[in-house]
Short mmCIF file of C-alpha atoms in Angstrom, two decimals:
data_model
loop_
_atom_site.label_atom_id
_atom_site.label_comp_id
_atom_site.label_asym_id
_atom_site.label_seq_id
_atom_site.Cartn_x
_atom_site.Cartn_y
_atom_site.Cartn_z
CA UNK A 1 0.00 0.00 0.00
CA UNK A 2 1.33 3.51 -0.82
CA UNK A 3 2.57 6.04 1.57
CA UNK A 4 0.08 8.04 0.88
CA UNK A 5 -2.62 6.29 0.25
CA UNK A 6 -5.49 6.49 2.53
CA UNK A 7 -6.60 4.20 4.23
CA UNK A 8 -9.99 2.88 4.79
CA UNK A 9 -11.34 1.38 8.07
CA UNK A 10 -14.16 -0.62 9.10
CA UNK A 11 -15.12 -1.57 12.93
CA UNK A 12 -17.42 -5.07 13.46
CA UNK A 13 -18.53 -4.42 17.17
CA UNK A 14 -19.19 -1.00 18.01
CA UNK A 15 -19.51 -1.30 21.81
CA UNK A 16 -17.42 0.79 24.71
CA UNK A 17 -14.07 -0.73 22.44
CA UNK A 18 -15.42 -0.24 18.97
CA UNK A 19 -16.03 3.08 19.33
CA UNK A 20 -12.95 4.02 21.28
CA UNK A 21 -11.14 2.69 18.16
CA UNK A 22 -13.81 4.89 16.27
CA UNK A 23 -11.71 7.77 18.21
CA UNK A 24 -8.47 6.75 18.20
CA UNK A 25 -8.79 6.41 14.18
CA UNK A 26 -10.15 9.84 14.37
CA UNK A 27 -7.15 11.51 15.65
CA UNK A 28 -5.29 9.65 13.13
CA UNK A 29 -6.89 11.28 10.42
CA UNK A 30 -4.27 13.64 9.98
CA UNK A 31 -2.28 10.18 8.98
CA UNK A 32 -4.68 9.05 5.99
CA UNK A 33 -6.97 7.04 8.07
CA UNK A 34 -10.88 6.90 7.50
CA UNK A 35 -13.21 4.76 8.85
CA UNK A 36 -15.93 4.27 6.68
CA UNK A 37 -18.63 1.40 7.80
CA UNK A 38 -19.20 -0.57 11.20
CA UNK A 39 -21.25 -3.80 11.71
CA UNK A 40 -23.06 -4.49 14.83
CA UNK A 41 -26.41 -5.96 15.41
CA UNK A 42 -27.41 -3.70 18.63
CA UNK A 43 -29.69 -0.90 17.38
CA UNK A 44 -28.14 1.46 20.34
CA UNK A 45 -24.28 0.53 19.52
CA UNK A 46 -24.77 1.55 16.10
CA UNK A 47 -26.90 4.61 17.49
CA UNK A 48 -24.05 5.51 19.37
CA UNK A 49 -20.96 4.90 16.71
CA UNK A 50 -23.03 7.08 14.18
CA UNK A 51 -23.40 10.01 16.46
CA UNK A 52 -19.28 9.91 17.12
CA UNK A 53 -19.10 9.27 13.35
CA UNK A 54 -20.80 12.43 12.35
CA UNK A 55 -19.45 14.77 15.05
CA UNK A 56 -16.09 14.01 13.27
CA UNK A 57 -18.03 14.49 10.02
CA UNK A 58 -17.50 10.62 8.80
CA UNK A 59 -20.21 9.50 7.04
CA UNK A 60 -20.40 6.04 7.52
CA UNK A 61 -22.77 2.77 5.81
CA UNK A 62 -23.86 0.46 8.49
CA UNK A 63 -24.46 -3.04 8.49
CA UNK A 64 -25.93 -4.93 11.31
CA UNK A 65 -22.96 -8.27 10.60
CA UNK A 66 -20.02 -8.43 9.55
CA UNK A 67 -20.58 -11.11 6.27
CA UNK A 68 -22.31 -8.01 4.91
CA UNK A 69 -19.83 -5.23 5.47
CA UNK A 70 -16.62 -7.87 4.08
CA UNK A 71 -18.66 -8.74 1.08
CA UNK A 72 -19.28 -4.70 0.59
CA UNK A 73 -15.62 -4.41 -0.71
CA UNK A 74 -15.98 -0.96 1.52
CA UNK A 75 -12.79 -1.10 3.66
CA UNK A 76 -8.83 -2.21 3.45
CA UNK A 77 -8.86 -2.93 7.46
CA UNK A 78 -11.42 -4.14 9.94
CA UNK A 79 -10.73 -3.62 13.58
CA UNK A 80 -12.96 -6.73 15.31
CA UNK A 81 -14.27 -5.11 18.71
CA UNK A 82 -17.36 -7.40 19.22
CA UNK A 83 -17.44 -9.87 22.27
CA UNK A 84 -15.08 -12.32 22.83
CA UNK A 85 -17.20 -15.27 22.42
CA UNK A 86 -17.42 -13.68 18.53
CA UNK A 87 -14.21 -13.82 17.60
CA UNK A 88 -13.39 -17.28 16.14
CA UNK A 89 -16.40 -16.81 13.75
CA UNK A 90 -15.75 -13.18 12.63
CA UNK A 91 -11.97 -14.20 11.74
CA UNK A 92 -12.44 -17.41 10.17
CA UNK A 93 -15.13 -15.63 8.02
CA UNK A 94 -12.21 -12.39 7.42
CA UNK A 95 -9.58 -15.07 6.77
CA UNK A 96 -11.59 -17.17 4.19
CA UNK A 97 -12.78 -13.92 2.26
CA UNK A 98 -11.94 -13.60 -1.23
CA UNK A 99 -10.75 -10.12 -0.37
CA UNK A 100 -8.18 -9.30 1.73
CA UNK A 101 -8.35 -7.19 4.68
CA UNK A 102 -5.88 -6.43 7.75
CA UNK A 103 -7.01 -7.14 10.84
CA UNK A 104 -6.70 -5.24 13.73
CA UNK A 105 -8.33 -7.69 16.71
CA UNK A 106 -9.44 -6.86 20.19
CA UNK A 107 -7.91 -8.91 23.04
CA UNK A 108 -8.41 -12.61 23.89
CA UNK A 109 -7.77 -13.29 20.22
CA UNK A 110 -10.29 -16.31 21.04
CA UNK A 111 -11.67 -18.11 24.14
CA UNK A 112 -10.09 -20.93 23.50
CA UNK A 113 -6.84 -22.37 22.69
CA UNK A 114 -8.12 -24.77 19.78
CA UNK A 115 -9.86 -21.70 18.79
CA UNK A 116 -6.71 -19.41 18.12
CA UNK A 117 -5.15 -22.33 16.96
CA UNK A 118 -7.02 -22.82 13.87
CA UNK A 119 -7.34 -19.00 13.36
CA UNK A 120 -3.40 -19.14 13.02
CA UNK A 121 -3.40 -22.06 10.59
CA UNK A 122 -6.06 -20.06 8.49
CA UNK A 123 -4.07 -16.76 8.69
CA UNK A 124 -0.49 -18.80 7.25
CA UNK A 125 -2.83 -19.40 4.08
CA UNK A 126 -3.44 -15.65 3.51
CA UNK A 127 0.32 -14.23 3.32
CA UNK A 128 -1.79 -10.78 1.49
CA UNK A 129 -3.22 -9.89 4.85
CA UNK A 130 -1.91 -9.17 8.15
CA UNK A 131 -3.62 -9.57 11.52
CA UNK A 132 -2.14 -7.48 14.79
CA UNK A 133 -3.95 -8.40 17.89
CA UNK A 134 -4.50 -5.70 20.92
CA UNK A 135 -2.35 -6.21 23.86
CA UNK A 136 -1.48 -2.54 23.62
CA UNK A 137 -0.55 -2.35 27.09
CA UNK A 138 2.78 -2.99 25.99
CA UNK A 139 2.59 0.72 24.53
CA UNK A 140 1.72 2.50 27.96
CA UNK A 141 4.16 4.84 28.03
CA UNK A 142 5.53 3.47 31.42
CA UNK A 143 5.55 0.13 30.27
CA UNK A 144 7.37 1.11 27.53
CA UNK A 145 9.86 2.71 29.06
CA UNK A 146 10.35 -0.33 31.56
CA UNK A 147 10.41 -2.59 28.49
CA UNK A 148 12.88 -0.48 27.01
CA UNK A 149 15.24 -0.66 30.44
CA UNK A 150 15.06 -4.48 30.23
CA UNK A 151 15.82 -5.12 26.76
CA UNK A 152 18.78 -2.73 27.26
CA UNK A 153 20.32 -5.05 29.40
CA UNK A 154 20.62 -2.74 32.61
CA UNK A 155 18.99 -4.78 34.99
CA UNK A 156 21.45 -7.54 33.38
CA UNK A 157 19.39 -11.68 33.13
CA UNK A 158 15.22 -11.29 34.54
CA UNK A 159 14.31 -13.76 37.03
CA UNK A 160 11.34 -12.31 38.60
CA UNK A 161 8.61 -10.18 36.78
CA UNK A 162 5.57 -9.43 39.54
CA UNK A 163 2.73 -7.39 37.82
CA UNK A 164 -0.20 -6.61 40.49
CA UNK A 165 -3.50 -4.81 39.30
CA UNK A 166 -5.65 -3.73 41.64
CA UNK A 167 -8.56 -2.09 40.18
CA UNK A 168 -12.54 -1.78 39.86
CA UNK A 169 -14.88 -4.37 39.23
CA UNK A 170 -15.76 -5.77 35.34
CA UNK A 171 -18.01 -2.47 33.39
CA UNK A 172 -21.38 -3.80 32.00
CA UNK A 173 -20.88 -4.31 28.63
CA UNK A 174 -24.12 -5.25 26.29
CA UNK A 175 -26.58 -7.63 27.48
CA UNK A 176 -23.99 -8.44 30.39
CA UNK A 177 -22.17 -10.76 28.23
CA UNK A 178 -18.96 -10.51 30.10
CA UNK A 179 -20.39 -12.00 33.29
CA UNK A 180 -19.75 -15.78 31.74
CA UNK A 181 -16.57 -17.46 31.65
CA UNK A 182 -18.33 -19.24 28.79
CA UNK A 183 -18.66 -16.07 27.21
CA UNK A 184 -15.32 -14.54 27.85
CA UNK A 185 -13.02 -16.89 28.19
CA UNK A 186 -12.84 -16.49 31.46
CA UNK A 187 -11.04 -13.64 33.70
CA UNK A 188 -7.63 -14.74 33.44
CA UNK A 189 -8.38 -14.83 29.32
CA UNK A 190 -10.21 -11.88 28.88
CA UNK A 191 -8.70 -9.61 31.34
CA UNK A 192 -5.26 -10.92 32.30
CA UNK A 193 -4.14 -11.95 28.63
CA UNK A 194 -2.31 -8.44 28.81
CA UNK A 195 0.20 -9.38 31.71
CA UNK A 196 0.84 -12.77 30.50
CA UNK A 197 1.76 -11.10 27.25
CA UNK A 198 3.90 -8.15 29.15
CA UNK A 199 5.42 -11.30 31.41
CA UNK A 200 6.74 -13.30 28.06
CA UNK A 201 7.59 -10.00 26.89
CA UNK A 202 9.88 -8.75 29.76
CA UNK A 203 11.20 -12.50 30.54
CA UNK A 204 12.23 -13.44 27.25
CA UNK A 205 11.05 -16.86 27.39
CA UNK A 206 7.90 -18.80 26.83
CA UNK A 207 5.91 -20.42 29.83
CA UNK A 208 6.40 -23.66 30.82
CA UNK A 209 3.52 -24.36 33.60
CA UNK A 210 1.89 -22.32 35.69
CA UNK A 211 -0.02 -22.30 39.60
CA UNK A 212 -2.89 -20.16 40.80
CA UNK A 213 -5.47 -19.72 43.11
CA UNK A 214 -8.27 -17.67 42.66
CA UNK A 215 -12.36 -17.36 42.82
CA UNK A 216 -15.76 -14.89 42.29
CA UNK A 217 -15.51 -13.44 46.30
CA UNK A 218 -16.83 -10.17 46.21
CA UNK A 219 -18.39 -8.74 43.26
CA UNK A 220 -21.16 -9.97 41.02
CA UNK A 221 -22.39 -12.81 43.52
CA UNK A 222 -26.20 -10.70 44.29
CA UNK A 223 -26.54 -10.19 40.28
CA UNK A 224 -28.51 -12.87 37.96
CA UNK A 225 -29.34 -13.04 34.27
CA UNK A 226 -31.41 -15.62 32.69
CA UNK A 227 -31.76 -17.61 35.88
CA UNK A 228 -27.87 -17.75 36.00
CA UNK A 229 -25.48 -16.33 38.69
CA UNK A 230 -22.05 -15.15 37.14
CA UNK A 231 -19.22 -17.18 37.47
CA UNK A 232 -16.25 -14.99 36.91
CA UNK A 233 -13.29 -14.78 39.28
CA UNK A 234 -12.90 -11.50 41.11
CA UNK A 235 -9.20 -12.45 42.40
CA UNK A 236 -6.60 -14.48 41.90
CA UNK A 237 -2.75 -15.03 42.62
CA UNK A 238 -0.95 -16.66 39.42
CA UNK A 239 2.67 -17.99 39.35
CA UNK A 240 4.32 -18.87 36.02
CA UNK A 241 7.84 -20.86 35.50
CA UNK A 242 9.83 -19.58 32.45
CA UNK A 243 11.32 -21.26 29.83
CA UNK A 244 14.45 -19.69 30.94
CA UNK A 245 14.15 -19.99 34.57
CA UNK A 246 12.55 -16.78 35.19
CA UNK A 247 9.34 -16.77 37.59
CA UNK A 248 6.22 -14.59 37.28
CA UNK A 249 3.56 -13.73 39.67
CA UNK A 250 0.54 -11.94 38.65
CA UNK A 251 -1.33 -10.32 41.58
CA UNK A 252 -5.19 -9.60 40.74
CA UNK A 253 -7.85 -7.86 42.50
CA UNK A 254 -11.15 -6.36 41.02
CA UNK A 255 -12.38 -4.89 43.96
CA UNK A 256 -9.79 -3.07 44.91
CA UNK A 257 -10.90 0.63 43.46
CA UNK A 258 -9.03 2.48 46.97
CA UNK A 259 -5.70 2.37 45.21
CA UNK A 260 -3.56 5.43 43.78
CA UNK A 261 -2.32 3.13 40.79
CA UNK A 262 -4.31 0.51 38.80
CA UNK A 263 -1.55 -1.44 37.79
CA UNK A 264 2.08 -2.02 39.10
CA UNK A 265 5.16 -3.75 37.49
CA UNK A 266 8.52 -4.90 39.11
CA UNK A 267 10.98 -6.49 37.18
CA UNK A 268 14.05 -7.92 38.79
CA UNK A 269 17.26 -8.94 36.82
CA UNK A 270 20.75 -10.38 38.19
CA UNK A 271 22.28 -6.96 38.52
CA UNK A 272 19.15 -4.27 39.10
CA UNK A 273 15.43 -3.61 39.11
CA UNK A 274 12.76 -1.74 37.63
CA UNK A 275 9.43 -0.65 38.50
CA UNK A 276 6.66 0.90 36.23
CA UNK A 277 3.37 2.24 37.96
CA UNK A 278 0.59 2.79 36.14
CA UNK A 279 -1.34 5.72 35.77
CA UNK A 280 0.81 7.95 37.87
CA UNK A 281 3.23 7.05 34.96
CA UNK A 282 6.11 7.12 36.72
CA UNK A 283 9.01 4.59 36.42
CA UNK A 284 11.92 3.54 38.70
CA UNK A 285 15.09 1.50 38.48
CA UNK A 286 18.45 1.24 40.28
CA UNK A 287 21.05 -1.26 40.33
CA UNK A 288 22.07 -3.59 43.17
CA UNK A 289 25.90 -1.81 43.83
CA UNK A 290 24.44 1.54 43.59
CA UNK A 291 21.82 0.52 46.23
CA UNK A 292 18.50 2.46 47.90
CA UNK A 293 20.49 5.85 46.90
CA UNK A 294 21.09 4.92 43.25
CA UNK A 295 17.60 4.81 42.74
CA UNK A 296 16.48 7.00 39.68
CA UNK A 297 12.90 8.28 38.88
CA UNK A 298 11.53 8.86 35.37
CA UNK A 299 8.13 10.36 34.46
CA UNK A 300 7.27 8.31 31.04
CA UNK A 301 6.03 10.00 28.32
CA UNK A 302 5.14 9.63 24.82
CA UNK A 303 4.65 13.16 22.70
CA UNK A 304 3.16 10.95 19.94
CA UNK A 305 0.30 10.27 21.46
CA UNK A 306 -2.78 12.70 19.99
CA UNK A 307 -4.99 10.66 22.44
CA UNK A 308 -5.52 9.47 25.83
CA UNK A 309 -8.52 7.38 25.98
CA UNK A 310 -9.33 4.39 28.08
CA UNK A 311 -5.68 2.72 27.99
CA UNK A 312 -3.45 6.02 28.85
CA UNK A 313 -2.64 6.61 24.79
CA UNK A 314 -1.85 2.80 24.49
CA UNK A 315 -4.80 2.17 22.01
CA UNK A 316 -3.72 5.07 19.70
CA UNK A 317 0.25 3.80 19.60
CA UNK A 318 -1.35 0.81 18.62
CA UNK A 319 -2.68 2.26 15.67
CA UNK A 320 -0.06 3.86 14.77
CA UNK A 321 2.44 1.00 14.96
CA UNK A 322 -0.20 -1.39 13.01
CA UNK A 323 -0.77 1.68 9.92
CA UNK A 324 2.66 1.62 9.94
CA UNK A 325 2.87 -2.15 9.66
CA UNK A 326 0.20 -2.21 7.05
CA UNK A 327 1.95 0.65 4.69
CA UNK A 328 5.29 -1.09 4.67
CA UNK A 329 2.95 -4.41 4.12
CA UNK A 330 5.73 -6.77 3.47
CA UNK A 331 8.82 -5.62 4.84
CA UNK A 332 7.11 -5.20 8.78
CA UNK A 333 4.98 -7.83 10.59
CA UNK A 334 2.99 -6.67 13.26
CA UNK A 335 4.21 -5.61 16.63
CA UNK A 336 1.56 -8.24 18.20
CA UNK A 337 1.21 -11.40 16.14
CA UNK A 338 -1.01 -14.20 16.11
CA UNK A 339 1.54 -16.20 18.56
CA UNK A 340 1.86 -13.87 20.98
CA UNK A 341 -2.57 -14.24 21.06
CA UNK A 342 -2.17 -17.42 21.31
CA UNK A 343 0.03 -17.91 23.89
CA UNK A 344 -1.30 -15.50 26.20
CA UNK A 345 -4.80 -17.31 26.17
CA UNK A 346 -3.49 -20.48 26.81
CA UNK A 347 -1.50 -18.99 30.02
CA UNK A 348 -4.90 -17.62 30.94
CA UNK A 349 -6.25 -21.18 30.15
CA UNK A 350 -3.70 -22.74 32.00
CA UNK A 351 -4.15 -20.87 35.30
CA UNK A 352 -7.78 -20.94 35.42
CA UNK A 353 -6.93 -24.57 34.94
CA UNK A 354 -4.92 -24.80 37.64
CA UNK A 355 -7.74 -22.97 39.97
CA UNK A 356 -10.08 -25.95 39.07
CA UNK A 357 -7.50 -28.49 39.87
CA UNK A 358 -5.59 -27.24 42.28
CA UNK A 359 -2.36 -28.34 41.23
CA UNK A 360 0.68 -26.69 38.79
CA UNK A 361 -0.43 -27.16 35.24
CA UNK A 362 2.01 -27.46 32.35
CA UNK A 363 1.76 -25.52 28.91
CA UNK A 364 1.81 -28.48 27.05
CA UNK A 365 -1.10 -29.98 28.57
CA UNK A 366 -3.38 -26.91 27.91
CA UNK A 367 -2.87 -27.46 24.52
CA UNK A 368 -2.66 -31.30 24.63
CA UNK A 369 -5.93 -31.33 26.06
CA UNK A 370 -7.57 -28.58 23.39
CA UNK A 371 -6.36 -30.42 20.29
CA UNK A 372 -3.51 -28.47 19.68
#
């Protein structure tokens, strides 16, 4: 695709996500970006996306699925921002299009691990699209910068990454979908996919089994739709053995909304450590021979970022990085590939595994067991 080309967007889910994309692809207008159709079947989604649409004066043609906006020929990229439970069908159906389109997909990449698994096999037959899936914490600025420490070799081999988030409880999202682990994946896929990506990503290494304990102890338990309570976990502890013989620990709690930051990093190598708070956006390393003293304090910034949004300018980096990706189509891959999906659903897999058995559970066997 040319430089200068514009390019032409289309969102399939226009819920809280879709239309923060809807925004983010707004302030990247100045960049040759248009988004010119959605697809969702919820009368007041669609409401809602039109409304945004026409404030930035983008007309858009709306479909209520997403068969009808692919076979419109409309759009060169579809950002897929419907529920998770959606995904395998919507991507399968992108992927075995006669036209190509990029694909920009909302974390989990699936709910399932046999899920992902075939959408990978069908995206190695279509080398004419790519597909970038959203783990954009990885661009917060303060993760960034922490990232950025680590791979620079200054706090020398990681052993220990410990990401807490302490935070508020799951939004209500249309017709309450995302009160089902059947629906979501569960809360270690849909929610804590980020920090097992951010855990490979700071370690190194791949996961080789993981331990947690966790359960639904506060929030949701008076609520009931259908007949049916909701059976989401509200906290957990996970622990997850490297490849490389690095540890993580992953500390959650969604009902923890009296804290000053929502999420908290600390990665420790051989010779230093560094910490990166999130949003106070501050980040903090020091070596172990330089001691308490040595300690230096950074306030991480990005000036590229046009846009704040939900995810502290993460979502619109995102974009940036994946028009970039699609304009060099070719000689770039995407930031976020279909692996790094993949892998961070089966850790979620694995450790909500690991709840139900109460016992370590091995990578291999969370595949093994989905056909993989």
């Amino acid at each position: 695709m040319a430089v200068n080309e514009t390019v032409k967007y289309g969102i399939i889910g226009v819920g809280m996500m879709g239309r923060e994309h809807l925004i983010n692809l707004h302030h990247l207008r100045t960049q040759g970006v248009v988004v010119v159709c959605i697809a969702d079947p919820h009368l007041p989604s669609q409401q809602l996306a039109l409304e945004l649409a026409q404030s930035f004066d983008w007309p858009l043609k709306v479909f209520s699925g997403h068969q009808e906006l692919l076979d419109s020929g409309l759009c060169d990229v579809v950002v897929v921002s419907s529920p998770n439970m959606t995904h395998y069908l919507i991507l399968m159906d992108i992927l075995n299009h006669p036209k190509p389109h990029h694909v920009l997909v909302e974390k989990p990449l699936c709910t399932t691990v046999a899920d992902c698994r075939k959408v990978v096999n069908a995206a190695r037959k279509r080398p004419d699209m790519l597909v970038q899936v959203g783990l954009e914490y990885r661009y917060m600025p303060p993760v960034a910068k922490l990232i950025e420490i680590v791979k620079g070799g200054t706090l020398g081999q990681v052993k220990m990454v410990a990401i807490r988030e302490h935070r508020f409880p799951f939004l209500i999202k249309v017709n309450n979908w995302n009160r089902f682990n059947s629906n979501t994946g569960g809360t270690l896929v849909e929610k804590c996919c980020h920090f097992f990506d951010l855990m490979r990503l700071f370690a190194g290494a791949n996961p080789v089994r993981m331990m947690a304990s966790g359960a639904m102890d506060v929030n949701h338990k008076d609520e009931i739709y259908d007949g049916k309570v909701p059976d989401i976990i509200d906290n957990a502890y996970v622990i997850v053995e490297f490849d490389n013989g690095a540890r993580g620990m992953l500390d959650l709690c969604m009902f923890a909304e009296g804290s000053k930051n929502e999420q908290e990093i600390s990665v420790v190598g051989h010779t230093g450590k560094g910490e990166a708070f999130v949003p106070e956006s501050i980040v903090r390393f020091g070596s172990r021979m330089e001691g308490r003293d040595g300690v230096q304090t950074l306030k991480a910034e990005n000036r590229l970022i046009k846009y704040e949004g939900l995810h502290h300018g993460s979502s619109y980096l995102e974009h940036l990085n994946f028009l970039s990706a699609i304009r060099v189509k070719g000689a770039k891959t995407p930031a976020v590939d279909l692996n790094d999906g993949l892998i961070s659903v089966a850790m979620g897999v694995g450790a909500q595994l690991s709840i139900q058995k109460g016992r370590f559970v091995n990578i291999e066997e969370v595949l093994d067991e989905h056909n993989c």
